Short mmCIF file of C-alpha atoms and ligand atoms in Angstrom, two decimals:
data_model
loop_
_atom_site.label_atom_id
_atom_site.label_comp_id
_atom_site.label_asym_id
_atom_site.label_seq_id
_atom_site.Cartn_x
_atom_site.Cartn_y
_atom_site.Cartn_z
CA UNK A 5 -131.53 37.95 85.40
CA UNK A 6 -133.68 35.20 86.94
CA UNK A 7 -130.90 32.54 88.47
CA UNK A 8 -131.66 29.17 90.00
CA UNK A 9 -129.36 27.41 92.00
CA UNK A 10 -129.34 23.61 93.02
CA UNK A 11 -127.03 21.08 94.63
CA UNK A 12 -127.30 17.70 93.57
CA UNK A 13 -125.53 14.29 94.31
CA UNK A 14 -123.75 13.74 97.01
CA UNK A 15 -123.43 16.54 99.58
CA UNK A 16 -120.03 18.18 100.94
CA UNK A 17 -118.70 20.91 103.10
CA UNK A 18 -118.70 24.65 101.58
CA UNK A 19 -122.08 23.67 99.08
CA UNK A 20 -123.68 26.52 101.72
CA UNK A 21 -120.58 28.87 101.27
CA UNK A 22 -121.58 28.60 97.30
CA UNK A 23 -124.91 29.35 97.70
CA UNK A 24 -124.42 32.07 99.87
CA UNK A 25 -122.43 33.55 97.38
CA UNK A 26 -124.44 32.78 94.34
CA UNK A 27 -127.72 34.52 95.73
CA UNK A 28 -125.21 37.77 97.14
CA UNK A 29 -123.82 37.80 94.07
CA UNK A 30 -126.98 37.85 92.16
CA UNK A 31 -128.59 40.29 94.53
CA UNK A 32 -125.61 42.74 93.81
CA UNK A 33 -126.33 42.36 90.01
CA UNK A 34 -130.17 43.70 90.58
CA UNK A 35 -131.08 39.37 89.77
CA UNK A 36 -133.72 37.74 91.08
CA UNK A 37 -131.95 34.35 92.42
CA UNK A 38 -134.21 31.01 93.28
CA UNK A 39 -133.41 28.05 95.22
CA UNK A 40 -134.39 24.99 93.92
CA UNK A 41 -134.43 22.34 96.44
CA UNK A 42 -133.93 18.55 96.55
CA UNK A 43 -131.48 18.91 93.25
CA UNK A 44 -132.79 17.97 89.78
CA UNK A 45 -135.54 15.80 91.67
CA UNK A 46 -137.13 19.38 93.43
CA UNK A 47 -136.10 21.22 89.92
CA UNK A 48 -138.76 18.64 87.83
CA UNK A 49 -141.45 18.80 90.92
CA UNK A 50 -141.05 22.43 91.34
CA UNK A 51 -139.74 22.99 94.47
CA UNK A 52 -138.49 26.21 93.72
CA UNK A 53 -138.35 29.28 96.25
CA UNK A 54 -136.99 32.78 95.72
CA UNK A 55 -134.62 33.68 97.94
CA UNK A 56 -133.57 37.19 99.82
CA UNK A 57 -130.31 37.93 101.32
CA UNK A 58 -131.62 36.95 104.95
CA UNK A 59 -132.42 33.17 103.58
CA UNK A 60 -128.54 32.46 103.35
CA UNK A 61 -127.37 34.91 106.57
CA UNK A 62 -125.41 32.43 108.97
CA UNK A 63 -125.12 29.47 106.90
CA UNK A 64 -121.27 30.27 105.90
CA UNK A 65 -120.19 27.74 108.50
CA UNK A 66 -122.77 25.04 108.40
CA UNK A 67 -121.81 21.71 106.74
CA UNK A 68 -124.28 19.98 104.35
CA UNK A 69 -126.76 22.26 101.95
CA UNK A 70 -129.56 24.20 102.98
CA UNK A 71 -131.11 23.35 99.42
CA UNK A 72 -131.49 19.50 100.47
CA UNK A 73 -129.89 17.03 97.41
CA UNK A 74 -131.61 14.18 96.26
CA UNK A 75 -130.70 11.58 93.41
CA UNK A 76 -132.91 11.11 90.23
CA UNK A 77 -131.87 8.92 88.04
CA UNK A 78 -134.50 9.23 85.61
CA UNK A 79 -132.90 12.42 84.63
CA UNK A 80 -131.30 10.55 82.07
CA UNK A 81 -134.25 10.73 80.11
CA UNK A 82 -134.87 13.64 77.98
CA UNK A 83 -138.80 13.14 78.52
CA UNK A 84 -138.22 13.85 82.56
CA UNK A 85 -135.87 16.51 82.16
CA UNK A 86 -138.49 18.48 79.34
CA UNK A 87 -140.53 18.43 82.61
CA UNK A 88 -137.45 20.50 84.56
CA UNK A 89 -137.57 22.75 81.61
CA UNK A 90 -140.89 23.06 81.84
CA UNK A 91 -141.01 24.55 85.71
CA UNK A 92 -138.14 26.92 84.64
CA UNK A 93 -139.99 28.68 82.49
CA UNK A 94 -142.92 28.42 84.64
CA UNK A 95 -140.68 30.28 87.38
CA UNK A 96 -139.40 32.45 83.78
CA UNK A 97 -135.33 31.49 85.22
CA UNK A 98 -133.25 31.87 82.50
CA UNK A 99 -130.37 30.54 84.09
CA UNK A 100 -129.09 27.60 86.21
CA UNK A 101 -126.16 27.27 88.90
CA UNK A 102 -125.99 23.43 89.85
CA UNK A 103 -123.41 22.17 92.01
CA UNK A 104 -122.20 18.93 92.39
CA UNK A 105 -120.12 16.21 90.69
CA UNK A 106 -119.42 14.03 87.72
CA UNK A 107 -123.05 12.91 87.40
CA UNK A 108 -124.46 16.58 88.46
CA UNK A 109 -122.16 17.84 85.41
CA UNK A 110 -124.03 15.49 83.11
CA UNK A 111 -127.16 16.67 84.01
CA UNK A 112 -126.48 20.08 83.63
CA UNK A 113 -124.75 19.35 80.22
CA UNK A 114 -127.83 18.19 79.08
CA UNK A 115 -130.17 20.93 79.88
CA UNK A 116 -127.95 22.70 78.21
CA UNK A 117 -128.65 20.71 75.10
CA UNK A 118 -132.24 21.80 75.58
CA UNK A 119 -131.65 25.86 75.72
CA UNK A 120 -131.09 26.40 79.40
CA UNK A 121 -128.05 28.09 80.17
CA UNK A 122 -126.29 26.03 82.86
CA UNK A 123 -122.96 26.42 84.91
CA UNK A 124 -121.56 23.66 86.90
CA UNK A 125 -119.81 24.35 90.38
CA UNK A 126 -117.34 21.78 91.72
CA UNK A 127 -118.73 20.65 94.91
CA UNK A 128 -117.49 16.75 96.30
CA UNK A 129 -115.38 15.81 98.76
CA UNK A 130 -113.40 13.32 96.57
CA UNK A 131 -111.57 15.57 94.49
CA UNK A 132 -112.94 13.91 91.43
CA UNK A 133 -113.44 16.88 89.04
CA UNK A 134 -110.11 17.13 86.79
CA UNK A 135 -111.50 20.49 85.49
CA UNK A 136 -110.60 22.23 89.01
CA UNK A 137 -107.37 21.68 91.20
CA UNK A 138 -109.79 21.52 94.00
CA UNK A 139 -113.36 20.73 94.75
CA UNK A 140 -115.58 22.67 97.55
CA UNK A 141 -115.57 19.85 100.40
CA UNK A 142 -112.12 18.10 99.87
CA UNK A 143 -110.06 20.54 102.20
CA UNK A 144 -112.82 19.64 104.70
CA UNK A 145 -112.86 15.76 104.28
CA UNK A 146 -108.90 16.32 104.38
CA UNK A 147 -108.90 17.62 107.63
CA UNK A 148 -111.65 15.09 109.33
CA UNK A 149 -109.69 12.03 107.77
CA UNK A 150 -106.14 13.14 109.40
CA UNK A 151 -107.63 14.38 112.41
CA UNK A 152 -108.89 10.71 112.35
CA UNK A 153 -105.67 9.21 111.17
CA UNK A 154 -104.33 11.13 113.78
CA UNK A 155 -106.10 9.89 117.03
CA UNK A 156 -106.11 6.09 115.66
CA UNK A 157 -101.98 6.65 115.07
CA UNK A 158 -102.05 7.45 118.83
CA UNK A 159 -103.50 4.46 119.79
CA UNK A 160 -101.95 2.38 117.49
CA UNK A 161 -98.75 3.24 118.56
CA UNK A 162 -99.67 2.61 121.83
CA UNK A 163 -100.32 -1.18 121.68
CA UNK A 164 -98.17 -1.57 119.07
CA UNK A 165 -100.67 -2.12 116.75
CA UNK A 166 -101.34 -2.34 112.71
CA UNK A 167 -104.04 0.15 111.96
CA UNK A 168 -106.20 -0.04 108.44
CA UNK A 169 -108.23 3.37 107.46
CA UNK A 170 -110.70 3.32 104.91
CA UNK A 171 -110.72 6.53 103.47
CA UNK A 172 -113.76 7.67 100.86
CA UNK A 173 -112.52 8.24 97.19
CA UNK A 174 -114.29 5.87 94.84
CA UNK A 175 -112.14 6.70 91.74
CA UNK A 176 -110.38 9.66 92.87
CA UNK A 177 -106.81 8.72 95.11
CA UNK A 178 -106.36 12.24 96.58
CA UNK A 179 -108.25 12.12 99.99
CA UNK A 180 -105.99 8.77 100.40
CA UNK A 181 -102.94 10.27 99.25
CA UNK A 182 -103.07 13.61 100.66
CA UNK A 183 -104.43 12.26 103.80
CA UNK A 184 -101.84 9.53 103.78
CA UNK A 185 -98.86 11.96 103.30
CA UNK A 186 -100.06 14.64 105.65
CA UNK A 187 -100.42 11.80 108.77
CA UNK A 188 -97.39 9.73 107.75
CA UNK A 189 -98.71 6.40 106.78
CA UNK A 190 -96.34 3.74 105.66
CA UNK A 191 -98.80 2.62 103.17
CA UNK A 192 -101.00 4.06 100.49
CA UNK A 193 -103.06 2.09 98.67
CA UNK A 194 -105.23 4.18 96.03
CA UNK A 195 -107.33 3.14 92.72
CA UNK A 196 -104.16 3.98 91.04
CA UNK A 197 -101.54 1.93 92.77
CA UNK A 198 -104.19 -0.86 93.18
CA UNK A 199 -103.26 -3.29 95.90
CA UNK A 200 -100.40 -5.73 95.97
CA UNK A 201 -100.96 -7.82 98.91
CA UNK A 202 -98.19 -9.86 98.97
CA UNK A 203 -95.78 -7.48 99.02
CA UNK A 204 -98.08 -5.28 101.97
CA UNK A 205 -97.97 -8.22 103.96
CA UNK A 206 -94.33 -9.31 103.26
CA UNK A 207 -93.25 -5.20 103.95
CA UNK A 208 -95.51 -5.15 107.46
CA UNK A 209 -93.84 -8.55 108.58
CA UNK A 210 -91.06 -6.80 107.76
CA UNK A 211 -91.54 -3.85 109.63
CA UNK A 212 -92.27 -5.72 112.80
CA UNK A 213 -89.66 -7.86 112.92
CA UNK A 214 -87.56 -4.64 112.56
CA UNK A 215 -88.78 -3.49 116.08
CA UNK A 216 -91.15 -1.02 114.11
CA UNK A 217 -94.02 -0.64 117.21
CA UNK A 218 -97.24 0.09 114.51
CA UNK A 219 -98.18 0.59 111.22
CA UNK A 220 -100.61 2.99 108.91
CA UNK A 221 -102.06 1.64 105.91
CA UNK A 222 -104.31 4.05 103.99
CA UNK A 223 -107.04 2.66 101.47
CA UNK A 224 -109.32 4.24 99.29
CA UNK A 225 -113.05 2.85 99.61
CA UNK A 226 -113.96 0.00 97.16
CA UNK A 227 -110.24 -1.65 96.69
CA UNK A 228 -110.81 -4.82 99.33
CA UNK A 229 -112.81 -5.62 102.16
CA UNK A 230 -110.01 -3.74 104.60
CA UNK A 231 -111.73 -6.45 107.57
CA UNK A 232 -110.83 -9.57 106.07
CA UNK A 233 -107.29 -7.47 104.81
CA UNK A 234 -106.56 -6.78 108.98
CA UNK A 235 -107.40 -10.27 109.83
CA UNK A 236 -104.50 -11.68 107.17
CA UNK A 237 -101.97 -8.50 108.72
CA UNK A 238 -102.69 -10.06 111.91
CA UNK A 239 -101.97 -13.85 110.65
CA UNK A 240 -99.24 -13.07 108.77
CA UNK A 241 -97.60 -10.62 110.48
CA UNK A 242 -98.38 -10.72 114.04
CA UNK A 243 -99.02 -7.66 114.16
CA UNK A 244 -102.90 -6.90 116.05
CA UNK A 245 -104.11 -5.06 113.35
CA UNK A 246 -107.61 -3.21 112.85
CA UNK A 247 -109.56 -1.67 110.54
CA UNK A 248 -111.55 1.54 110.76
CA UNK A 249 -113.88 2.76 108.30
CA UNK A 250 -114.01 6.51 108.10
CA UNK A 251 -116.93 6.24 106.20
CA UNK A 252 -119.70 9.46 106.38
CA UNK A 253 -118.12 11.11 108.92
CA UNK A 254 -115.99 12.58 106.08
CA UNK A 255 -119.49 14.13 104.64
CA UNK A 256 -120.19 16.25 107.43
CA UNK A 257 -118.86 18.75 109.58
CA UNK A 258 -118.10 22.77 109.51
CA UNK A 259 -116.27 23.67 106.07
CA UNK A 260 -112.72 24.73 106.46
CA UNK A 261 -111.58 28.61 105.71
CA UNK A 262 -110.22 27.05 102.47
CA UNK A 263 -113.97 25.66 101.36
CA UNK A 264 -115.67 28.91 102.31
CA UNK A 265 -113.07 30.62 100.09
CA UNK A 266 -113.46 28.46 97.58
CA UNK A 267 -117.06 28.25 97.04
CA UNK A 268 -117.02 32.26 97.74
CA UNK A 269 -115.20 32.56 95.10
CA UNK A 270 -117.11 29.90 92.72
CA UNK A 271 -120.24 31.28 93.72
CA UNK A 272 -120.08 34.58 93.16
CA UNK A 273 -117.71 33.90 89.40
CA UNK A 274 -120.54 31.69 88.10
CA UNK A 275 -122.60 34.71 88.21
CA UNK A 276 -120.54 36.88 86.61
CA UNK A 277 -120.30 34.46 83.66
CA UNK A 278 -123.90 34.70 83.16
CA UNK A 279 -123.36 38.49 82.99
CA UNK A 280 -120.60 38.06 80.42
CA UNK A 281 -122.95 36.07 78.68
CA UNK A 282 -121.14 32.50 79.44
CA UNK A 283 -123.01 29.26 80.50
CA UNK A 284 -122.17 25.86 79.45
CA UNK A 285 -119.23 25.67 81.20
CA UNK A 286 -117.95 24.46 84.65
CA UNK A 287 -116.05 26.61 86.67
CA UNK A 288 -112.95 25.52 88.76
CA UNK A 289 -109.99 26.70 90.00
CA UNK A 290 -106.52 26.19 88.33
CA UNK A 291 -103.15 27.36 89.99
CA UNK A 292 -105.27 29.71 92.26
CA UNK A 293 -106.90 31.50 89.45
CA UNK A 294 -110.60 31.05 88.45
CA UNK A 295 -110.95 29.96 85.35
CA UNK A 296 -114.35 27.73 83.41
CA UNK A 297 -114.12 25.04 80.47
CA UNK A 298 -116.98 23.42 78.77
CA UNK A 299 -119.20 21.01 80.56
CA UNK A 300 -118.19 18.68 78.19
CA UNK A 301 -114.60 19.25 78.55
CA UNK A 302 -114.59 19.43 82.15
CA UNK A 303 -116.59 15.91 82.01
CA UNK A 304 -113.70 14.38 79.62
CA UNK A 305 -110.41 15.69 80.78
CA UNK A 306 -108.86 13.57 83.40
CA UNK A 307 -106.47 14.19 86.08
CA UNK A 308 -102.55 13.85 86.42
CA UNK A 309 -102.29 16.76 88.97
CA UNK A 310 -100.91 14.12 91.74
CA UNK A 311 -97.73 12.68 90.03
CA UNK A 312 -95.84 14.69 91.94
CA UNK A 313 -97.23 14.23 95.02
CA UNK A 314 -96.48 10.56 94.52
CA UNK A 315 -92.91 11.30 93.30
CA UNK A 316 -93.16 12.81 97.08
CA UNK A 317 -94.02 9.76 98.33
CA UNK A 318 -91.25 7.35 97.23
CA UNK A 319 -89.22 9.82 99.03
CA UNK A 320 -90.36 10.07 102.52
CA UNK A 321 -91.80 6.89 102.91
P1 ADP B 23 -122.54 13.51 91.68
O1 ADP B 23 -123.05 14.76 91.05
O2 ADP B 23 -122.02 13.75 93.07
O3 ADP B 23 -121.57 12.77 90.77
P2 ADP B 23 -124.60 11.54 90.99
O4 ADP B 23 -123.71 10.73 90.10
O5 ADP B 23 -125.54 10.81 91.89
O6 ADP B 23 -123.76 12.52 91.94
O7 ADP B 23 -125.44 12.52 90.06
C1 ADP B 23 -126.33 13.44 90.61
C2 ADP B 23 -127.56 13.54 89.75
O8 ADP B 23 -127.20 14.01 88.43
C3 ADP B 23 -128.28 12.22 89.48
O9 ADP B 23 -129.13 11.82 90.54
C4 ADP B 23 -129.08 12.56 88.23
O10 ADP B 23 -130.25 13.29 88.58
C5 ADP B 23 -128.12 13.50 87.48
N1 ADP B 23 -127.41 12.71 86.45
C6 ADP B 23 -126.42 11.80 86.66
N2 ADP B 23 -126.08 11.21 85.50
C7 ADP B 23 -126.87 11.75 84.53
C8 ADP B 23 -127.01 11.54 83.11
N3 ADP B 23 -126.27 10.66 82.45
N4 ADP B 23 -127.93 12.31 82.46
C9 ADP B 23 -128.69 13.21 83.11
N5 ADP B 23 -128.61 13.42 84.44
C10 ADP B 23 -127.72 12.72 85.15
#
């Protein structure tokens, strides 16, 4: 087979580890396996380069993706994406690999639509695919935001202070609730709970008049402006309270063991579907055990994999 593999979107930990494993894997087949570079953007210019097993030696460990991403809106339109057919059969690849999220899925589902067989790869940091238990970059961003959490707790406790961390997550709770759990914060406020201020303020107050010498509140991105929100802790409370926002820092950084195993094992399953004849589909992982749905599946199912973890929480809070 002729394979080409892309990572669009936004970029996270392990998208290396997957494309590592997607060229090995196609090498051990006897494929041919292409990089495409710059996501669907390099696919419709033609940035396309054929790669050996030397071009993905020692990039295992390395954050970010070697294939550049790039957004293209435009994709949308099936005129722009006849021109990313068009260079695949220039380049005669019969099959795509493209990693990414939500939106990457769409794109891929749509190429699909047009003939090319596609197969989607979880790879964000926010946990936001429902069609695999994990995503290739969360474990990372999990670590960086409670090593984070951890040093500001430190601090915090030390001048007996109120501390506000903006985690990222846009529509997905888990790197605020998994991060929140793991570093003990006596708030999580998520897309899903939403934000009751009244009561956060009236339970802080609380706290501190209880002799209680700091406070964590964790916050997914895009809920409230979390600098105004520490400047009515501190009014109402008297608490000294900041905010930190973790921001890109939880992009970056060397993939944990559990990304590199993750996207390993992604990597090199995608291109064994294509040798079982399969495309279409996304692949994910489900109760530790590959398994792939339709792109359009994986695109509509949504997630209740965490109502457990916040049955957790209104235990050890
Ligand atoms: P992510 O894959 O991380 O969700 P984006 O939402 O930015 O990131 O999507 C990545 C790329 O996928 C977009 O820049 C665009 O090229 C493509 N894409 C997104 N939505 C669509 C769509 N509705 N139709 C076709 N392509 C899309």
């Amino acid at each position: 087979m002729r394979i080409g593999v892309l990572t669009s979107g936004g970029d996270s930990p392990g998208m290396n580890a997957a494309i590592r494993a997607v060229v090995r894997a196609g090498l051990s087949y006897g494929d041919q396996v292409f990089g495409i570079f710059d996501g669907y953007k390099g696919l419709v210019e033609g940035k396309i380069q054929e790669f050996t097993r030397k071009d993905v030696s020692e990039i295992l460990n390395r954050g970010g993706t070697i294939l550049g991403t790039a957004r293209l809106p435009e994709f949308a339109y099936e005129q722009v994406r006849a021109l990313a057919v068009k260079q695949l059969q220039r380049h005669d690849i019969d099959a795509l690999i493209c990693i990414g999220g939500d939106g990457t899925y769409t794109g891929a589902l749509r190429l699909s639509e047009m003939g090319i067989k596609c197969i989607g790869i979880p790879g964000t940091i926010d946990n936001d695919i429902a069609s695999s238990d994990f995503t290739i970059g969360f474990s990372t961003a999990l670590n960086t935001a409670c090593d984070a959490i951890d040093r500001l707790r430190d601090t915090s406790s030390s001048h007996q202070r109120c501390s506000i961390i903006e985690v990222m997550g846009r529509r997905c709770p888990d790197l605020a609730l998994y991060s929140g759990i793991c570093c003990g914060a006596e708030y999580i406020v998520t897309s899903q709970t939403g934000l009751d201020k009244e009561k956060l303020l009236d339970d802080l107050k609380k706290n501190r008049l209880q002799g209680r010498r700091h406070a964590i509140v964790v916050i997914s991105e895009n809920i409230t402006d979390v600098y105004t929100l520490a400047q009515e802790v501190e009014d109402y409370t008297g608490y000294e309270c900041r905010a930190t926002i973790l921001g890109y820092i939880q992009r970056g950084g060397t993939p944990t063991p559990e990304d590199r195993l993750l996207a390993s094992r992604l990597g090199a399953y995608a291109v064994d579907l294509f040798h079982q004849n399969i495309s279409g589909v996304a692949v994910g992982i489900h109760q530790n055990s590959l398994h792939y749905v339709s792109l359009k599946d994986a695109l509509e199912m949504t997630s209740d994999r965490d109502v457990s973890l916040e049955e957790l929480l209104t235990k050890i809070q």
